[in-house]
PDB file of N, CA, C, O and CB in Angstrom:
ATOM      1  N   MET A   1      11.692 -27.823  31.545  1.00  0.00           N
ATOM      2  CA  MET A   1      10.914 -26.688  31.096  1.00  0.00           C
ATOM      3  C   MET A   1      11.884 -25.614  30.478  1.00  0.00           C
ATOM      4  O   MET A   1      11.542 -24.976  29.483  1.00  0.00           O
ATOM      5  CB  MET A   1      10.076 -26.092  32.304  1.00  0.00           C
ATOM      6  N   ALA A   2      13.080 -25.432  31.080  1.00  0.00           N
ATOM      7  CA  ALA A   2      14.023 -24.447  30.520  1.00  0.00           C
ATOM      8  C   ALA A   2      14.397 -24.754  29.095  1.00  0.00           C
ATOM      9  O   ALA A   2      14.501 -23.843  28.273  1.00  0.00           O
ATOM     10  CB  ALA A   2      15.275 -24.383  31.355  1.00  0.00           C
ATOM     11  N   ALA A   3      14.600 -26.013  28.782  1.00  0.00           N
ATOM     12  CA  ALA A   3      15.007 -26.379  27.407  1.00  0.00           C
ATOM     13  C   ALA A   3      13.882 -26.052  26.429  1.00  0.00           C
ATOM     14  O   ALA A   3      14.144 -25.666  25.290  1.00  0.00           O
ATOM     15  CB  ALA A   3      15.375 -27.896  27.317  1.00  0.00           C
ATOM     16  N   LEU A   4      12.656 -26.202  26.858  1.00  0.00           N
ATOM     17  CA  LEU A   4      11.505 -25.931  25.993  1.00  0.00           C
ATOM     18  C   LEU A   4      11.446 -24.401  25.723  1.00  0.00           C
ATOM     19  O   LEU A   4      11.159 -23.994  24.597  1.00  0.00           O
ATOM     20  CB  LEU A   4      10.156 -26.452  26.665  1.00  0.00           C
ATOM     21  N   GLU A   5      11.708 -23.574  26.721  1.00  0.00           N
ATOM     22  CA  GLU A   5      11.635 -22.121  26.544  1.00  0.00           C
ATOM     23  C   GLU A   5      12.724 -21.668  25.622  1.00  0.00           C
ATOM     24  O   GLU A   5      12.493 -20.708  24.887  1.00  0.00           O
ATOM     25  CB  GLU A   5      11.740 -21.389  27.884  1.00  0.00           C
ATOM     26  N   LYS A   6      13.877 -22.259  25.589  1.00  0.00           N
ATOM     27  CA  LYS A   6      15.000 -21.878  24.701  1.00  0.00           C
ATOM     28  C   LYS A   6      14.639 -22.072  23.246  1.00  0.00           C
ATOM     29  O   LYS A   6      15.113 -21.333  22.384  1.00  0.00           O
ATOM     30  CB  LYS A   6      16.257 -22.695  25.030  1.00  0.00           C
ATOM     31  N   SER A   7      13.792 -23.075  22.959  1.00  0.00           N
ATOM     32  CA  SER A   7      13.474 -23.333  21.576  1.00  0.00           C
ATOM     33  C   SER A   7      12.294 -22.551  21.018  1.00  0.00           C
ATOM     34  O   SER A   7      11.922 -22.771  19.865  1.00  0.00           O
ATOM     35  CB  SER A   7      13.217 -24.750  21.414  1.00  0.00           C
ATOM     36  N   LYS A   8      11.692 -21.651  21.781  1.00  0.00           N
ATOM     37  CA  LYS A   8      10.583 -20.859  21.330  1.00  0.00           C
ATOM     38  C   LYS A   8      11.028 -19.945  20.184  1.00  0.00           C
ATOM     39  O   LYS A   8      12.119 -19.374  20.190  1.00  0.00           O
ATOM     40  CB  LYS A   8      10.002 -20.046  22.490  1.00  0.00           C
ATOM     41  N   ILE A   9      10.149 -19.838  19.222  1.00  0.00           N
ATOM     42  CA  ILE A   9      10.393 -18.882  18.107  1.00  0.00           C
ATOM     43  C   ILE A   9      10.177 -17.467  18.676  1.00  0.00           C
ATOM     44  O   ILE A   9       9.146 -17.180  19.283  1.00  0.00           O
ATOM     45  CB  ILE A   9       9.412 -19.163  16.845  1.00  0.00           C
ATOM     46  N   ARG A  10      11.145 -16.620  18.470  1.00  0.00           N
ATOM     47  CA  ARG A  10      11.070 -15.253  19.020  1.00  0.00           C
ATOM     48  C   ARG A  10      10.781 -14.235  17.940  1.00  0.00           C
ATOM     49  O   ARG A  10      10.326 -13.132  18.242  1.00  0.00           O
ATOM     50  CB  ARG A  10      12.371 -14.887  19.732  1.00  0.00           C
ATOM     51  N   ALA A  11      11.024 -14.560  16.743  1.00  0.00           N
ATOM     52  CA  ALA A  11      10.788 -13.595  15.646  1.00  0.00           C
ATOM     53  C   ALA A  11      10.631 -14.331  14.306  1.00  0.00           C
ATOM     54  O   ALA A  11      11.196 -15.405  14.094  1.00  0.00           O
ATOM     55  CB  ALA A  11      11.963 -12.565  15.558  1.00  0.00           C
ATOM     56  N   ILE A  12       9.871 -13.735  13.439  1.00  0.00           N
ATOM     57  CA  ILE A  12       9.750 -14.222  12.064  1.00  0.00           C
ATOM     58  C   ILE A  12      10.079 -13.022  11.191  1.00  0.00           C
ATOM     59  O   ILE A  12       9.521 -11.939  11.365  1.00  0.00           O
ATOM     60  CB  ILE A  12       8.294 -14.822  11.745  1.00  0.00           C
ATOM     61  N   ILE A  13      10.993 -13.230  10.248  1.00  0.00           N
ATOM     62  CA  ILE A  13      11.388 -12.170   9.338  1.00  0.00           C
ATOM     63  C   ILE A  13      10.882 -12.466   7.950  1.00  0.00           C
ATOM     64  O   ILE A  13      11.123 -13.544   7.405  1.00  0.00           O
ATOM     65  CB  ILE A  13      12.901 -11.995   9.327  1.00  0.00           C
ATOM     66  N   PHE A  14      10.182 -11.512   7.379  1.00  0.00           N
ATOM     67  CA  PHE A  14       9.748 -11.622   6.030  1.00  0.00           C
ATOM     68  C   PHE A  14      10.631 -10.772   5.131  1.00  0.00           C
ATOM     69  O   PHE A  14      10.844  -9.593   5.412  1.00  0.00           O
ATOM     70  CB  PHE A  14       8.299 -11.222   5.907  1.00  0.00           C
ATOM     71  N   ASP A  15      11.135 -11.340   4.077  1.00  0.00           N
ATOM     72  CA  ASP A  15      12.021 -10.614   3.156  1.00  0.00           C
ATOM     73  C   ASP A  15      11.179 -10.137   1.990  1.00  0.00           C
ATOM     74  O   ASP A  15      10.996 -10.861   1.011  1.00  0.00           O
ATOM     75  CB  ASP A  15      13.216 -11.514   2.662  1.00  0.00           C
ATOM     76  N   CYS A  16      10.671  -8.934   2.091  1.00  0.00           N
ATOM     77  CA  CYS A  16       9.851  -8.358   0.986  1.00  0.00           C
ATOM     78  C   CYS A  16      10.730  -7.512   0.102  1.00  0.00           C
ATOM     79  O   CYS A  16      11.471  -6.651   0.576  1.00  0.00           O
ATOM     80  CB  CYS A  16       8.662  -7.499   1.536  1.00  0.00           C
ATOM     81  N   PHE A  17      10.643  -7.757  -1.152  1.00  0.00           N
ATOM     82  CA  PHE A  17      11.265  -6.990  -2.197  1.00  0.00           C
ATOM     83  C   PHE A  17      12.784  -6.987  -2.082  1.00  0.00           C
ATOM     84  O   PHE A  17      13.413  -5.941  -2.246  1.00  0.00           O
ATOM     85  CB  PHE A  17      10.743  -5.589  -2.175  1.00  0.00           C
ATOM     86  N   GLY A  18      13.381  -8.139  -1.802  1.00  0.00           N
ATOM     87  CA  GLY A  18      14.822  -8.321  -1.941  1.00  0.00           C
ATOM     88  C   GLY A  18      15.706  -7.631  -0.940  1.00  0.00           C
ATOM     89  O   GLY A  18      16.820  -7.228  -1.274  1.00  0.00           O
ATOM     90  N   VAL A  19      15.237  -7.484   0.286  1.00  0.00           N
ATOM     91  CA  VAL A  19      16.074  -6.835   1.298  1.00  0.00           C
ATOM     92  C   VAL A  19      17.220  -7.724   1.723  1.00  0.00           C
ATOM     93  O   VAL A  19      18.365  -7.279   1.797  1.00  0.00           O
ATOM     94  CB  VAL A  19      15.245  -6.454   2.510  1.00  0.00           C
ATOM     95  N   PHE A  20      16.912  -9.004   2.007  1.00  0.00           N
ATOM     96  CA  PHE A  20      17.968  -9.969   2.403  1.00  0.00           C
ATOM     97  C   PHE A  20      18.402 -10.881   1.295  1.00  0.00           C
ATOM     98  O   PHE A  20      19.534 -11.364   1.267  1.00  0.00           O
ATOM     99  CB  PHE A  20      17.501 -10.806   3.544  1.00  0.00           C
ATOM    100  N   TYR A  21      17.497 -11.109   0.389  1.00  0.00           N
ATOM    101  CA  TYR A  21      17.721 -12.086  -0.694  1.00  0.00           C
ATOM    102  C   TYR A  21      17.301 -11.506  -1.996  1.00  0.00           C
ATOM    103  O   TYR A  21      16.190 -10.985  -2.093  1.00  0.00           O
ATOM    104  CB  TYR A  21      16.968 -13.390  -0.443  1.00  0.00           C
ATOM    105  N   THR A  22      18.115 -11.562  -2.996  1.00  0.00           N
ATOM    106  CA  THR A  22      17.741 -11.032  -4.342  1.00  0.00           C
ATOM    107  C   THR A  22      17.322 -12.239  -5.187  1.00  0.00           C
ATOM    108  O   THR A  22      18.074 -13.200  -5.347  1.00  0.00           O
ATOM    109  CB  THR A  22      18.962 -10.223  -5.043  1.00  0.00           C
ATOM    110  N   ASP A  23      16.112 -12.159  -5.715  1.00  0.00           N
ATOM    111  CA  ASP A  23      15.587 -13.258  -6.510  1.00  0.00           C
ATOM    112  C   ASP A  23      16.144 -13.252  -7.915  1.00  0.00           C
ATOM    113  O   ASP A  23      16.782 -12.279  -8.318  1.00  0.00           O
ATOM    114  CB  ASP A  23      14.084 -13.198  -6.557  1.00  0.00           C
ATOM    115  N   GLN A  24      15.921 -14.302  -8.667  1.00  0.00           N
ATOM    116  CA  GLN A  24      16.442 -14.482 -10.019  1.00  0.00           C
ATOM    117  C   GLN A  24      16.030 -13.360 -10.960  1.00  0.00           C
ATOM    118  O   GLN A  24      16.855 -12.860 -11.726  1.00  0.00           O
ATOM    119  CB  GLN A  24      15.977 -15.801 -10.575  1.00  0.00           C
ATOM    120  N   PHE A  25      14.762 -12.957 -10.913  1.00  0.00           N
ATOM    121  CA  PHE A  25      14.325 -11.941 -11.831  1.00  0.00           C
ATOM    122  C   PHE A  25      14.986 -10.605 -11.553  1.00  0.00           C
ATOM    123  O   PHE A  25      15.340  -9.887 -12.488  1.00  0.00           O
ATOM    124  CB  PHE A  25      12.839 -11.804 -11.772  1.00  0.00           C
ATOM    125  N   THR A  26      15.157 -10.258 -10.291  1.00  0.00           N
ATOM    126  CA  THR A  26      15.841  -8.987  -9.950  1.00  0.00           C
ATOM    127  C   THR A  26      17.285  -8.993 -10.468  1.00  0.00           C
ATOM    128  O   THR A  26      17.776  -8.002 -11.009  1.00  0.00           O
ATOM    129  CB  THR A  26      15.830  -8.754  -8.404  1.00  0.00           C
ATOM    130  N   MET A  27      17.949 -10.145 -10.284  1.00  0.00           N
ATOM    131  CA  MET A  27      19.312 -10.192 -10.769  1.00  0.00           C
ATOM    132  C   MET A  27      19.332 -10.104 -12.281  1.00  0.00           C
ATOM    133  O   MET A  27      20.241  -9.495 -12.845  1.00  0.00           O
ATOM    134  CB  MET A  27      20.009 -11.460 -10.298  1.00  0.00           C
ATOM    135  N   PHE A  28      18.334 -10.708 -12.968  1.00  0.00           N
ATOM    136  CA  PHE A  28      18.253 -10.671 -14.382  1.00  0.00           C
ATOM    137  C   PHE A  28      18.108  -9.209 -14.849  1.00  0.00           C
ATOM    138  O   PHE A  28      18.764  -8.795 -15.804  1.00  0.00           O
ATOM    139  CB  PHE A  28      17.091 -11.539 -14.867  1.00  0.00           C
ATOM    140  N   ILE A  29      17.232  -8.420 -14.159  1.00  0.00           N
ATOM    141  CA  ILE A  29      17.027  -7.051 -14.524  1.00  0.00           C
ATOM    142  C   ILE A  29      18.345  -6.252 -14.323  1.00  0.00           C
ATOM    143  O   ILE A  29      18.741  -5.473 -15.190  1.00  0.00           O
ATOM    144  CB  ILE A  29      15.867  -6.450 -13.694  1.00  0.00           C
ATOM    145  N   GLN A  30      18.997  -6.456 -13.189  1.00  0.00           N
ATOM    146  CA  GLN A  30      20.220  -5.748 -12.894  1.00  0.00           C
ATOM    147  C   GLN A  30      21.321  -6.004 -13.934  1.00  0.00           C
ATOM    148  O   GLN A  30      22.164  -5.143 -14.184  1.00  0.00           O
ATOM    149  CB  GLN A  30      20.706  -6.136 -11.528  1.00  0.00           C
ATOM    150  N   ASN A  31      21.299  -7.190 -14.528  1.00  0.00           N
ATOM    151  CA  ASN A  31      22.331  -7.563 -15.481  1.00  0.00           C
ATOM    152  C   ASN A  31      21.916  -7.310 -16.937  1.00  0.00           C
ATOM    153  O   ASN A  31      22.660  -7.624 -17.867  1.00  0.00           O
ATOM    154  CB  ASN A  31      22.685  -9.018 -15.298  1.00  0.00           C
ATOM    155  N   SER A  32      20.727  -6.744 -17.119  1.00  0.00           N
ATOM    156  CA  SER A  32      20.259  -6.472 -18.457  1.00  0.00           C
ATOM    157  C   SER A  32      20.699  -5.074 -18.929  1.00  0.00           C
ATOM    158  O   SER A  32      21.137  -4.238 -18.139  1.00  0.00           O
ATOM    159  CB  SER A  32      18.741  -6.601 -18.510  1.00  0.00           C
ATOM    160  N   ALA A  33      20.569  -4.859 -20.222  1.00  0.00           N
ATOM    161  CA  ALA A  33      20.904  -3.582 -20.803  1.00  0.00           C
ATOM    162  C   ALA A  33      20.036  -2.455 -20.104  1.00  0.00           C
ATOM    163  O   ALA A  33      18.840  -2.620 -19.862  1.00  0.00           O
ATOM    164  CB  ALA A  33      20.660  -3.624 -22.377  1.00  0.00           C
ATOM    165  N   PRO A  34      20.704  -1.340 -19.810  1.00  0.00           N
ATOM    166  CA  PRO A  34      19.973  -0.244 -19.094  1.00  0.00           C
ATOM    167  C   PRO A  34      18.715   0.222 -19.778  1.00  0.00           C
ATOM    168  O   PRO A  34      17.759   0.585 -19.093  1.00  0.00           O
ATOM    169  CB  PRO A  34      20.868   0.942 -18.923  1.00  0.00           C
ATOM    170  N   GLU A  35      18.666   0.230 -21.101  1.00  0.00           N
ATOM    171  CA  GLU A  35      17.493   0.683 -21.808  1.00  0.00           C
ATOM    172  C   GLU A  35      16.268  -0.288 -21.665  1.00  0.00           C
ATOM    173  O   GLU A  35      15.140   0.078 -21.998  1.00  0.00           O
ATOM    174  CB  GLU A  35      17.851   0.863 -23.274  1.00  0.00           C
ATOM    175  N   LEU A  36      16.512  -1.476 -21.186  1.00  0.00           N
ATOM    176  CA  LEU A  36      15.449  -2.493 -21.023  1.00  0.00           C
ATOM    177  C   LEU A  36      14.930  -2.542 -19.582  1.00  0.00           C
ATOM    178  O   LEU A  36      13.853  -3.077 -19.319  1.00  0.00           O
ATOM    179  CB  LEU A  36      15.975  -3.888 -21.432  1.00  0.00           C
ATOM    180  N   ARG A  37      15.689  -1.990 -18.680  1.00  0.00           N
ATOM    181  CA  ARG A  37      15.381  -2.192 -17.241  1.00  0.00           C
ATOM    182  C   ARG A  37      14.043  -1.705 -16.788  1.00  0.00           C
ATOM    183  O   ARG A  37      13.407  -2.367 -15.968  1.00  0.00           O
ATOM    184  CB  ARG A  37      16.391  -1.531 -16.424  1.00  0.00           C
ATOM    185  N   GLU A  38      13.565  -0.553 -17.287  1.00  0.00           N
ATOM    186  CA  GLU A  38      12.280  -0.045 -16.861  1.00  0.00           C
ATOM    187  C   GLU A  38      11.158  -0.975 -17.325  1.00  0.00           C
ATOM    188  O   GLU A  38      10.261  -1.303 -16.547  1.00  0.00           O
ATOM    189  CB  GLU A  38      12.064   1.373 -17.397  1.00  0.00           C
ATOM    190  N   ASP A  39      11.205  -1.397 -18.581  1.00  0.00           N
ATOM    191  CA  ASP A  39      10.162  -2.346 -19.086  1.00  0.00           C
ATOM    192  C   ASP A  39      10.246  -3.654 -18.263  1.00  0.00           C
ATOM    193  O   ASP A  39       9.208  -4.187 -17.872  1.00  0.00           O
ATOM    194  CB  ASP A  39      10.363  -2.653 -20.661  1.00  0.00           C
ATOM    195  N   LEU A  40      11.441  -4.171 -17.997  1.00  0.00           N
ATOM    196  CA  LEU A  40      11.568  -5.393 -17.219  1.00  0.00           C
ATOM    197  C   LEU A  40      10.990  -5.233 -15.821  1.00  0.00           C
ATOM    198  O   LEU A  40      10.312  -6.117 -15.298  1.00  0.00           O
ATOM    199  CB  LEU A  40      13.021  -5.807 -17.133  1.00  0.00           C
ATOM    200  N   ARG A  41      11.283  -4.061 -15.225  1.00  0.00           N
ATOM    201  CA  ARG A  41      10.739  -3.777 -13.849  1.00  0.00           C
ATOM    202  C   ARG A  41       9.196  -3.760 -13.884  1.00  0.00           C
ATOM    203  O   ARG A  41       8.533  -4.282 -12.988  1.00  0.00           O
ATOM    204  CB  ARG A  41      11.284  -2.375 -13.298  1.00  0.00           C
ATOM    205  N   ASN A  42       8.653  -3.149 -14.937  1.00  0.00           N
ATOM    206  CA  ASN A  42       7.205  -3.054 -15.016  1.00  0.00           C
ATOM    207  C   ASN A  42       6.565  -4.462 -15.138  1.00  0.00           C
ATOM    208  O   ASN A  42       5.482  -4.711 -14.607  1.00  0.00           O
ATOM    209  CB  ASN A  42       6.800  -2.165 -16.219  1.00  0.00           C
ATOM    210  N   ILE A  43       7.255  -5.358 -15.842  1.00  0.00           N
ATOM    211  CA  ILE A  43       6.790  -6.727 -15.956  1.00  0.00           C
ATOM    212  C   ILE A  43       6.814  -7.391 -14.576  1.00  0.00           C
ATOM    213  O   ILE A  43       5.887  -8.097 -14.178  1.00  0.00           O
ATOM    214  CB  ILE A  43       7.660  -7.518 -16.965  1.00  0.00           C
ATOM    215  N   MET A  44       7.928  -7.129 -13.857  1.00  0.00           N
ATOM    216  CA  MET A  44       8.073  -7.720 -12.502  1.00  0.00           C
ATOM    217  C   MET A  44       7.031  -7.148 -11.544  1.00  0.00           C
ATOM    218  O   MET A  44       6.528  -7.873 -10.685  1.00  0.00           O
ATOM    219  CB  MET A  44       9.500  -7.461 -11.940  1.00  0.00           C
ATOM    220  N   LEU A  45       6.699  -5.876 -11.671  1.00  0.00           N
ATOM    221  CA  LEU A  45       5.665  -5.260 -10.854  1.00  0.00           C
ATOM    222  C   LEU A  45       4.327  -5.931 -11.118  1.00  0.00           C
ATOM    223  O   LEU A  45       3.593  -6.227 -10.175  1.00  0.00           O
ATOM    224  CB  LEU A  45       5.575  -3.752 -11.132  1.00  0.00           C
ATOM    225  N   ALA A  46       4.006  -6.170 -12.338  1.00  0.00           N
ATOM    226  CA  ALA A  46       2.765  -6.869 -12.680  1.00  0.00           C
ATOM    227  C   ALA A  46       2.755  -8.286 -12.058  1.00  0.00           C
ATOM    228  O   ALA A  46       1.710  -8.752 -11.604  1.00  0.00           O
ATOM    229  CB  ALA A  46       2.601  -6.952 -14.232  1.00  0.00           C
ATOM    230  N   TYR A  47       3.869  -8.939 -12.040  1.00  0.00           N
ATOM    231  CA  TYR A  47       4.019 -10.282 -11.422  1.00  0.00           C
ATOM    232  C   TYR A  47       3.771 -10.111  -9.901  1.00  0.00           C
ATOM    233  O   TYR A  47       2.969 -10.841  -9.318  1.00  0.00           O
ATOM    234  CB  TYR A  47       5.490 -10.915 -11.715  1.00  0.00           C
ATOM    235  N   ASP A  48       4.450  -9.162  -9.279  1.00  0.00           N
ATOM    236  CA  ASP A  48       4.319  -8.986  -7.835  1.00  0.00           C
ATOM    237  C   ASP A  48       2.898  -8.660  -7.428  1.00  0.00           C
ATOM    238  O   ASP A  48       2.463  -9.044  -6.342  1.00  0.00           O
ATOM    239  CB  ASP A  48       5.247  -7.898  -7.355  1.00  0.00           C
ATOM    240  N   LEU A  49       2.158  -7.951  -8.288  1.00  0.00           N
ATOM    241  CA  LEU A  49       0.777  -7.640  -8.033  1.00  0.00           C
ATOM    242  C   LEU A  49      -0.208  -8.806  -8.299  1.00  0.00           C
ATOM    243  O   LEU A  49      -1.395  -8.736  -7.981  1.00  0.00           O
ATOM    244  CB  LEU A  49       0.399  -6.472  -8.862  1.00  0.00           C
ATOM    245  N   GLY A  50       0.334  -9.845  -8.880  1.00  0.00           N
ATOM    246  CA  GLY A  50      -0.474 -11.025  -9.180  1.00  0.00           C
ATOM    247  C   GLY A  50      -1.176 -10.968 -10.513  1.00  0.00           C
ATOM    248  O   GLY A  50      -2.051 -11.786 -10.796  1.00  0.00           O
ATOM    249  N   ASP A  51      -0.787  -9.974 -11.362  1.00  0.00           N
ATOM    250  CA  ASP A  51      -1.431  -9.849 -12.678  1.00  0.00           C
ATOM    251  C   ASP A  51      -0.841 -10.793 -13.721  1.00  0.00           C
ATOM    252  O   ASP A  51      -1.482 -11.073 -14.734  1.00  0.00           O
ATOM    253  CB  ASP A  51      -1.316  -8.423 -13.172  1.00  0.00           C
ATOM    254  N   LEU A  52       0.379 -11.287 -13.483  1.00  0.00           N
ATOM    255  CA  LEU A  52       1.031 -12.219 -14.388  1.00  0.00           C
ATOM    256  C   LEU A  52       1.525 -13.452 -13.669  1.00  0.00           C
ATOM    257  O   LEU A  52       1.913 -13.391 -12.503  1.00  0.00           O
ATOM    258  CB  LEU A  52       2.176 -11.548 -15.091  1.00  0.00           C
ATOM    259  N   GLU A  53       1.509 -14.550 -14.355  1.00  0.00           N
ATOM    260  CA  GLU A  53       2.069 -15.797 -13.866  1.00  0.00           C
ATOM    261  C   GLU A  53       3.569 -15.815 -14.237  1.00  0.00           C
ATOM    262  O   GLU A  53       3.998 -15.087 -15.131  1.00  0.00           O
ATOM    263  CB  GLU A  53       1.302 -17.042 -14.472  1.00  0.00           C
ATOM    264  N   ARG A  54       4.341 -16.638 -13.555  1.00  0.00           N
ATOM    265  CA  ARG A  54       5.778 -16.705 -13.787  1.00  0.00           C
ATOM    266  C   ARG A  54       6.089 -16.996 -15.282  1.00  0.00           C
ATOM    267  O   ARG A  54       6.980 -16.394 -15.881  1.00  0.00           O
ATOM    268  CB  ARG A  54       6.407 -17.797 -12.879  1.00  0.00           C
ATOM    269  N   GLU A  55       5.312 -17.945 -15.851  1.00  0.00           N
ATOM    270  CA  GLU A  55       5.592 -18.327 -17.247  1.00  0.00           C
ATOM    271  C   GLU A  55       5.443 -17.124 -18.207  1.00  0.00           C
ATOM    272  O   GLU A  55       6.189 -16.982 -19.176  1.00  0.00           O
ATOM    273  CB  GLU A  55       4.639 -19.473 -17.685  1.00  0.00           C
ATOM    274  N   GLU A  56       4.440 -16.257 -17.895  1.00  0.00           N
ATOM    275  CA  GLU A  56       4.226 -15.078 -18.745  1.00  0.00           C
ATOM    276  C   GLU A  56       5.386 -14.100 -18.551  1.00  0.00           C
ATOM    277  O   GLU A  56       5.830 -13.470 -19.511  1.00  0.00           O
ATOM    278  CB  GLU A  56       2.859 -14.386 -18.413  1.00  0.00           C
ATOM    279  N   VAL A  57       5.868 -13.972 -17.342  1.00  0.00           N
ATOM    280  CA  VAL A  57       7.039 -13.105 -17.080  1.00  0.00           C
ATOM    281  C   VAL A  57       8.206 -13.555 -17.934  1.00  0.00           C
ATOM    282  O   VAL A  57       8.848 -12.736 -18.591  1.00  0.00           O
ATOM    283  CB  VAL A  57       7.435 -13.131 -15.572  1.00  0.00           C
ATOM    284  N   VAL A  58       8.491 -14.857 -17.931  1.00  0.00           N
ATOM    285  CA  VAL A  58       9.602 -15.439 -18.684  1.00  0.00           C
ATOM    286  C   VAL A  58       9.402 -15.143 -20.148  1.00  0.00           C
ATOM    287  O   VAL A  58      10.341 -14.734 -20.831  1.00  0.00           O
ATOM    288  CB  VAL A  58       9.715 -16.965 -18.444  1.00  0.00           C
ATOM    289  N   LEU A  59       8.217 -15.337 -20.636  1.00  0.00           N
ATOM    290  CA  LEU A  59       7.962 -15.078 -22.079  1.00  0.00           C
ATOM    291  C   LEU A  59       8.139 -13.618 -22.462  1.00  0.00           C
ATOM    292  O   LEU A  59       8.687 -13.311 -23.521  1.00  0.00           O
ATOM    293  CB  LEU A  59       6.551 -15.514 -22.447  1.00  0.00           C
ATOM    294  N   ARG A  60       7.694 -12.752 -21.634  1.00  0.00           N
ATOM    295  CA  ARG A  60       7.826 -11.298 -21.882  1.00  0.00           C
ATOM    296  C   ARG A  60       9.313 -10.847 -21.786  1.00  0.00           C
ATOM    297  O   ARG A  60       9.781 -10.045 -22.593  1.00  0.00           O
ATOM    298  CB  ARG A  60       6.950 -10.494 -20.848  1.00  0.00           C
ATOM    299  N   TYR A  61      10.010 -11.369 -20.812  1.00  0.00           N
ATOM    300  CA  TYR A  61      11.438 -11.096 -20.690  1.00  0.00           C
ATOM    301  C   TYR A  61      12.155 -11.570 -21.935  1.00  0.00           C
ATOM    302  O   TYR A  61      13.013 -10.877 -22.480  1.00  0.00           O
ATOM    303  CB  TYR A  61      12.027 -11.772 -19.438  1.00  0.00           C
ATOM    304  N   SER A  62      11.790 -12.763 -22.379  1.00  0.00           N
ATOM    305  CA  SER A  62      12.428 -13.351 -23.584  1.00  0.00           C
ATOM    306  C   SER A  62      12.167 -12.492 -24.836  1.00  0.00           C
ATOM    307  O   SER A  62      13.060 -12.280 -25.657  1.00  0.00           O
ATOM    308  CB  SER A  62      11.899 -14.798 -23.822  1.00  0.00           C
ATOM    309  N   LYS A  63      10.971 -12.025 -24.954  1.00  0.00           N
ATOM    310  CA  LYS A  63      10.639 -11.188 -26.079  1.00  0.00           C
ATOM    311  C   LYS A  63      11.455  -9.855 -26.080  1.00  0.00           C
ATOM    312  O   LYS A  63      11.935  -9.408 -27.122  1.00  0.00           O
ATOM    313  CB  LYS A  63       9.136 -10.898 -26.063  1.00  0.00           C
ATOM    314  N   LEU A  64      11.590  -9.241 -24.876  1.00  0.00           N
ATOM    315  CA  LEU A  64      12.300  -7.986 -24.798  1.00  0.00           C
ATOM    316  C   LEU A  64      13.807  -8.175 -25.027  1.00  0.00           C
ATOM    317  O   LEU A  64      14.443  -7.369 -25.705  1.00  0.00           O
ATOM    318  CB  LEU A  64      12.048  -7.332 -23.450  1.00  0.00           C
ATOM    319  N   THR A  65      14.353  -9.217 -24.472  1.00  0.00           N
ATOM    320  CA  THR A  65      15.795  -9.369 -24.449  1.00  0.00           C
ATOM    321  C   THR A  65      16.339 -10.238 -25.560  1.00  0.00           C
ATOM    322  O   THR A  65      17.549 -10.278 -25.779  1.00  0.00           O
ATOM    323  CB  THR A  65      16.210  -9.926 -23.156  1.00  0.00           C
ATOM    324  N   LYS A  66      15.457 -10.939 -26.269  1.00  0.00           N
ATOM    325  CA  LYS A  66      15.857 -11.862 -27.337  1.00  0.00           C
ATOM    326  C   LYS A  66      16.635 -13.055 -26.782  1.00  0.00           C
ATOM    327  O   LYS A  66      17.409 -13.682 -27.505  1.00  0.00           O
ATOM    328  CB  LYS A  66      16.704 -11.127 -28.385  1.00  0.00           C
ATOM    329  N   ILE A  67      16.435 -13.367 -25.510  1.00  0.00           N
ATOM    330  CA  ILE A  67      17.059 -14.506 -24.892  1.00  0.00           C
ATOM    331  C   ILE A  67      16.001 -15.618 -24.809  1.00  0.00           C
ATOM    332  O   ILE A  67      14.887 -15.361 -24.351  1.00  0.00           O
ATOM    333  CB  ILE A  67      17.640 -14.142 -23.479  1.00  0.00           C
ATOM    334  N   PRO A  68      16.328 -16.861 -25.247  1.00  0.00           N
ATOM    335  CA  PRO A  68      15.388 -17.927 -25.215  1.00  0.00           C
ATOM    336  C   PRO A  68      14.804 -18.108 -23.777  1.00  0.00           C
ATOM    337  O   PRO A  68      15.516 -17.972 -22.782  1.00  0.00           O
ATOM    338  CB  PRO A  68      16.060 -19.212 -25.710  1.00  0.00           C
ATOM    339  N   PRO A  69      13.502 -18.414 -23.712  1.00  0.00           N
ATOM    340  CA  PRO A  69      12.874 -18.634 -22.407  1.00  0.00           C
ATOM    341  C   PRO A  69      13.578 -19.675 -21.529  1.00  0.00           C
ATOM    342  O   PRO A  69      13.583 -19.564 -20.303  1.00  0.00           O
ATOM    343  CB  PRO A  69      11.458 -19.054 -22.611  1.00  0.00           C
ATOM    344  N   GLU A  70      14.169 -20.683 -22.169  1.00  0.00           N
ATOM    345  CA  GLU A  70      14.830 -21.760 -21.369  1.00  0.00           C
ATOM    346  C   GLU A  70      16.006 -21.200 -20.652  1.00  0.00           C
ATOM    347  O   GLU A  70      16.378 -21.732 -19.607  1.00  0.00           O
ATOM    348  CB  GLU A  70      15.281 -22.946 -22.256  1.00  0.00           C
ATOM    349  N   GLU A  71      16.621 -20.155 -21.146  1.00  0.00           N
ATOM    350  CA  GLU A  71      17.787 -19.570 -20.491  1.00  0.00           C
ATOM    351  C   GLU A  71      17.422 -18.574 -19.396  1.00  0.00           C
ATOM    352  O   GLU A  71      18.266 -18.202 -18.581  1.00  0.00           O
ATOM    353  CB  GLU A  71      18.654 -18.892 -21.512  1.00  0.00           C
ATOM    354  N   ILE A  72      16.156 -18.143 -19.379  1.00  0.00           N
ATOM    355  CA  ILE A  72      15.697 -17.174 -18.375  1.00  0.00           C
ATOM    356  C   ILE A  72      15.151 -17.902 -17.213  1.00  0.00           C
ATOM    357  O   ILE A  72      15.491 -17.559 -16.080  1.00  0.00           O
ATOM    358  CB  ILE A  72      14.650 -16.221 -18.936  1.00  0.00           C
ATOM    359  N   SER A  73      14.303 -18.913 -17.410  1.00  0.00           N
ATOM    360  CA  SER A  73      13.644 -19.599 -16.298  1.00  0.00           C
ATOM    361  C   SER A  73      14.518 -20.522 -15.575  1.00  0.00           C
ATOM    362  O   SER A  73      14.083 -21.162 -14.617  1.00  0.00           O
ATOM    363  CB  SER A  73      12.488 -20.334 -16.761  1.00  0.00           C
TER     364      SER A  73
END
């Protein structure tokens, strides 16, 4: 019984908004030209809210940055 109690899950941590892990899109924004960051963040916000699919985010990022979608996704 003691071995079973040691293996109990004691906590679950959710990483919301890049506290422990920074996702690809956030890194992309951070490494982009400063004048594009606000527009890129607004696209990411729409994605976070469920208004955009990932593919649309990539297309919009590509249009803003002039980087081919294949290099973004």
